[in-house]
Coordinates of C-alpha atoms in Angstrom, one line a residue:
X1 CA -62.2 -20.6 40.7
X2 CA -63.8 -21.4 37.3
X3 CA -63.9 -24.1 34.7
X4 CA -65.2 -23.9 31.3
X5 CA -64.8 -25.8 27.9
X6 CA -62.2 -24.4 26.0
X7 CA -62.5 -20.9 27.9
X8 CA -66.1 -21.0 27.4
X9 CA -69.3 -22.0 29.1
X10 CA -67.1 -21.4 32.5
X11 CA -68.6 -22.9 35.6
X12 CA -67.9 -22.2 38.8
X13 CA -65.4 -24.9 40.8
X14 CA -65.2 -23.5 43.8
X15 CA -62.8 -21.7 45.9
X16 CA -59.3 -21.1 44.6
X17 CA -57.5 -20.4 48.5
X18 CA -59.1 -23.4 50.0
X19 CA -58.6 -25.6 46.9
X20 CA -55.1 -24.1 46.5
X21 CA -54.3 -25.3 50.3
X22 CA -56.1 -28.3 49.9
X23 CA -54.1 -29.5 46.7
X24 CA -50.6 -28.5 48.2
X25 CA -51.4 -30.3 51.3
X26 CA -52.5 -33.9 48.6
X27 CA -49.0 -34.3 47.3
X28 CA -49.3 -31.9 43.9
X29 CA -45.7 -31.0 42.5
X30 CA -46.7 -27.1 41.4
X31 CA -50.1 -24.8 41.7
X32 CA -50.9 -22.6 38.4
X33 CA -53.3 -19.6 39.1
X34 CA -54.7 -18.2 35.3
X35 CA -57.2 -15.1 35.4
X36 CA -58.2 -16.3 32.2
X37 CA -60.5 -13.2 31.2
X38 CA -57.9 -10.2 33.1
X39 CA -56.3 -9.8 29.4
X40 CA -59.7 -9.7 27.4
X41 CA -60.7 -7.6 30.3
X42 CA -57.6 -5.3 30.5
X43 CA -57.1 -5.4 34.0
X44 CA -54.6 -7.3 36.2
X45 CA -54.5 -10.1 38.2
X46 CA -56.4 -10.0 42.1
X47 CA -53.2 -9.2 44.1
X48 CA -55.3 -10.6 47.5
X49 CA -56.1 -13.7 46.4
X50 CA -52.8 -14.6 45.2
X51 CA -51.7 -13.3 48.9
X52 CA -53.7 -15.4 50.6
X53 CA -52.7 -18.7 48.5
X54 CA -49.6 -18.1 49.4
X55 CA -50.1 -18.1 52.9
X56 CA -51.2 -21.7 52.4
X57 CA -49.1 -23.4 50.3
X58 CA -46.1 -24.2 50.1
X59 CA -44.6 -26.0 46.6
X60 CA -44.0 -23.5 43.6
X61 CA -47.0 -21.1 42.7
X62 CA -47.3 -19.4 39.2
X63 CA -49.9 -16.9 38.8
X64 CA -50.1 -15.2 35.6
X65 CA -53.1 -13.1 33.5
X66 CA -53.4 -9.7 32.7
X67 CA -49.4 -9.1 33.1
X68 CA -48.3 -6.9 30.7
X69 CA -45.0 -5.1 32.3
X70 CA -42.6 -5.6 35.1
X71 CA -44.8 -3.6 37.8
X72 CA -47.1 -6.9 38.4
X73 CA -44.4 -9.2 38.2
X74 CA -42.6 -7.6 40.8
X75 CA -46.1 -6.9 43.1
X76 CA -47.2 -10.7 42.0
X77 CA -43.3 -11.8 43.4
X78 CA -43.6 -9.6 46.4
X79 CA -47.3 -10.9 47.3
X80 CA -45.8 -14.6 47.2
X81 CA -45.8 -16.0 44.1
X82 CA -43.0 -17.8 43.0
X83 CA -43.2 -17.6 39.3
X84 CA -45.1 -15.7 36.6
X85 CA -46.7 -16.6 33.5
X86 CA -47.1 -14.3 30.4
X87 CA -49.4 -15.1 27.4
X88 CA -50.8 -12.4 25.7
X89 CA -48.5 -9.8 26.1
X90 CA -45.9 -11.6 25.6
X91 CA -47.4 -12.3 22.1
X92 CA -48.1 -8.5 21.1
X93 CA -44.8 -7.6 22.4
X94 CA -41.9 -10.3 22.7
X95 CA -39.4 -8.0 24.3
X96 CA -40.9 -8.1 27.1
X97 CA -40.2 -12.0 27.7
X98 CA -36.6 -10.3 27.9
X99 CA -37.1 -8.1 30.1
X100 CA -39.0 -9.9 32.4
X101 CA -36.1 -12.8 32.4
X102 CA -33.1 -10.5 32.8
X103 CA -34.5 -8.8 35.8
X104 CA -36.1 -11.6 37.7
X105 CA -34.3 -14.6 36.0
X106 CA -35.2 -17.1 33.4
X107 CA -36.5 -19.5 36.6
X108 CA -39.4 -17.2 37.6
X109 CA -40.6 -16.4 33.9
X110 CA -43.2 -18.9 32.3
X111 CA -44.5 -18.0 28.6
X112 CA -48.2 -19.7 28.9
X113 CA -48.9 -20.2 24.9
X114 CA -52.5 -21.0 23.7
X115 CA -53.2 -22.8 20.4
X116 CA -55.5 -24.1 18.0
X117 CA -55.3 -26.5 14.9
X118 CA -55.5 -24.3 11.7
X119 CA -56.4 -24.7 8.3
X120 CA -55.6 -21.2 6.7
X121 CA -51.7 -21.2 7.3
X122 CA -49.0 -23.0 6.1
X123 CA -48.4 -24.5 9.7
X124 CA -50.4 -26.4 11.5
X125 CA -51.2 -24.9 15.2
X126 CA -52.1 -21.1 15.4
X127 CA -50.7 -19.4 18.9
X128 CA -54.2 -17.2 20.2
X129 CA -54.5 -14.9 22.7
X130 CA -57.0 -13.3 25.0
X131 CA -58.2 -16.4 26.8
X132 CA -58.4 -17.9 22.6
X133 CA -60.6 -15.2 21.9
X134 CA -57.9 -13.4 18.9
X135 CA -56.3 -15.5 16.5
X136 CA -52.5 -14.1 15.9
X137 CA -51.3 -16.0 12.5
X138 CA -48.4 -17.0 14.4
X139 CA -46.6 -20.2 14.4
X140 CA -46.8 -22.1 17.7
X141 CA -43.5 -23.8 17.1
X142 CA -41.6 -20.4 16.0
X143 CA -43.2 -18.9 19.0
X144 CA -42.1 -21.3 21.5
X145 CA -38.6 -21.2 19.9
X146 CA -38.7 -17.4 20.0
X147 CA -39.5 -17.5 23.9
X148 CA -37.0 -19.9 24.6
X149 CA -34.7 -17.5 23.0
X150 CA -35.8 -14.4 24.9
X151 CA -35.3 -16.2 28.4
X152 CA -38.2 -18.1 29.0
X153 CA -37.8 -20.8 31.6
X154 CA -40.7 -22.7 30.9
X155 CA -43.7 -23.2 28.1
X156 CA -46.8 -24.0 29.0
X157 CA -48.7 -25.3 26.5
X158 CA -52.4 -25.3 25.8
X159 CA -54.6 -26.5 23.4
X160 CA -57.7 -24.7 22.6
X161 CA -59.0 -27.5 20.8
X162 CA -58.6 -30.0 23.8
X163 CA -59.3 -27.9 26.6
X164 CA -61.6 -28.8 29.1
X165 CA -62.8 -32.2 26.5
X166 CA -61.5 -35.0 28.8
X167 CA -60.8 -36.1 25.3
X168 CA -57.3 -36.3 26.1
X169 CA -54.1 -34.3 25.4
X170 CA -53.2 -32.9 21.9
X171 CA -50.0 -35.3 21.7
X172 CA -49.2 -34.1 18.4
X173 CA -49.0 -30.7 19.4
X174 CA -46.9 -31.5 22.8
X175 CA -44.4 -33.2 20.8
X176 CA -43.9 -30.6 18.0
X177 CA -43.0 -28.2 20.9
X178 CA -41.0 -30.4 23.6
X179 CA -38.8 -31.3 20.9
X180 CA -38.4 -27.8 19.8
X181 CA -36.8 -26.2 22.7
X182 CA -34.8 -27.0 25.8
X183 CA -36.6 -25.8 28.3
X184 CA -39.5 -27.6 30.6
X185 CA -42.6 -27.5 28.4
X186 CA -46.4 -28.4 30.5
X187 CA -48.9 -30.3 28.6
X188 CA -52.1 -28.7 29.6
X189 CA -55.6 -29.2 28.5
X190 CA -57.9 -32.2 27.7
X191 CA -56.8 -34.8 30.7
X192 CA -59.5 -37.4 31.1
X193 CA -58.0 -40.5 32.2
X194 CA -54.7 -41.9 33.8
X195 CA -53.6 -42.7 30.1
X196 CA -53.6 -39.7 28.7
X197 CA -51.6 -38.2 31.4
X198 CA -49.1 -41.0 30.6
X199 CA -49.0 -40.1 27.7
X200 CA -48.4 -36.4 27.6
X201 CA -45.4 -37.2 30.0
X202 CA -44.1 -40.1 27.3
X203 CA -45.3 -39.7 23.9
X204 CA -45.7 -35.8 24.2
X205 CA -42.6 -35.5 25.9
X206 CA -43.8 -33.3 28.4
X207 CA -42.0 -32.5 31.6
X208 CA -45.2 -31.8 33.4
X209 CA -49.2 -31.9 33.3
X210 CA -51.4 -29.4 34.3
X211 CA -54.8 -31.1 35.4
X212 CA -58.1 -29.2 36.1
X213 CA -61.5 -30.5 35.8
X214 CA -60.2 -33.8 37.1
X215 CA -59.0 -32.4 40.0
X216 CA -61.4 -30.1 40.9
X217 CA -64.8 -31.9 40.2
X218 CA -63.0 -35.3 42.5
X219 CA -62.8 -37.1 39.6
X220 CA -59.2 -38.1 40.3
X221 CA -57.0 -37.7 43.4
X222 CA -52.9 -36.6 42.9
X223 CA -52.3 -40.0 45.0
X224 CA -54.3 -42.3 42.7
X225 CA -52.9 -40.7 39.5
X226 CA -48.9 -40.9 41.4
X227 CA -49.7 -44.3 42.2
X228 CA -50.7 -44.8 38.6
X229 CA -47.4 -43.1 36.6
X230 CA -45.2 -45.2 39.2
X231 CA -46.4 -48.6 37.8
X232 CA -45.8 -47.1 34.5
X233 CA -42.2 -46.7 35.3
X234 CA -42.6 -42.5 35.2
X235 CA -40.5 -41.2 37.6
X236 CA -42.9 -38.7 40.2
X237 CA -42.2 -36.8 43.8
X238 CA -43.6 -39.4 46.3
X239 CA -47.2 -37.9 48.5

């Protein structure tokens, strides 16, 4: 398991099984697996190691990176995920959002969407793909409207810009998109305090936060930060 700064300077943060068991087993609501470099790298994600995470937990488990037809999906289903995240490919060709959703339904199918603030278009967050490395002139909000529209269940949302900062969510962003579609959207990069989780799940609107560096680097425990959204009246799964 690896950390970096906006999919850079990546460190390693240990071992994803054991962390993956150890996580489950501390009260978290959902476990996301990313091979971050499998698209950039054009190959697919490690089947075993998503096997043996599965042996050990036992909440929802969405593994995505490097997907780019139904084969993996169904080997990633079959090895014990429970749903799937697309990004890139999803991005270079949409129809496959809709095919993924009408054969293994709209609950397993997550479209993980990248994005950066951008000065050179009309709009105001640019969708990127290959781990941020490719810039796509696409609108993030006409994007996330589009999956939606193909049979996403779920966004989850990621801000180049933020990632991996502690500086806190990009709020803005989260907002634009949440109130965009219907479906669940997950605020994910630049958690640093208890706040800024608060606020991705009030002012961004935000069904859900991914957390990383926090976590991993025992910065934060999933009991202190449910303890924490509880006083502020947000409604969590009790540990």
């Amino acid at each position: 398991m690896v950390k970096g700064v906006r999919f850079v300077d990546i460190k390693d943060a240990g071992d994803p099984v054991t962390l993956a068991g150890y996580y489950s087993e501390q009260g978290a609501d959902e476990l996301v697996f990313l091979d971050i470099t499998a698209s950039a790298e054009g190959r697919r994600t490690m089947l075993d190691v998503v096997a043996r995470t599965a042996e050990k937990v036992f909440i929802p488990f969405t593994v995505g990176g490097g997907i780019s037809d139904l084969q993996p999906i169904r080997d990633l289903l079959r090895a014990g995920a429970d749903k799937i995240s697309i990004n890139t490919a999803a991005v270079q060709r949409p129809e496959l959002v809709t095919e993924a959703s009408r054969r293994f339904g709209a609950q397993c199918i997550v479209v993980a969407i990248d994005a950066r603030r951008t000065t050179a278009h009309p709009f105001p967050y640019e969708v990127v793909i290959h781990g941020g490395r490719t810039a796509t002139g696409r609108d993030v909000v006409e994007w996330a409207r589009e999956a939606e529209r193909r049979g996403a269940g779920e966004i989850l949302l990621t801000s180049m810009d933020a990632d991996g900062t502690q500086k806190g969510y990009d709020l803005e962003m989260t907002r634009a998109i949440s109130s965009a579609v219907a479906i669940p959207v997950i605020a994910s990069g630049g958690a640093g305090e208890l706040s800024h989780i608060y606020e991705a799940l009030t002012e961004g609107g935000a069904e859900a936060a991914l957390l990383a560096s926090l976590l991993h680097y025992g910065k934060m425990t999933i009991s202190g930060i449910k303890t924490y959204l509880k006083r502020q009246a947000v409604e969590v799964r009790a540990v």
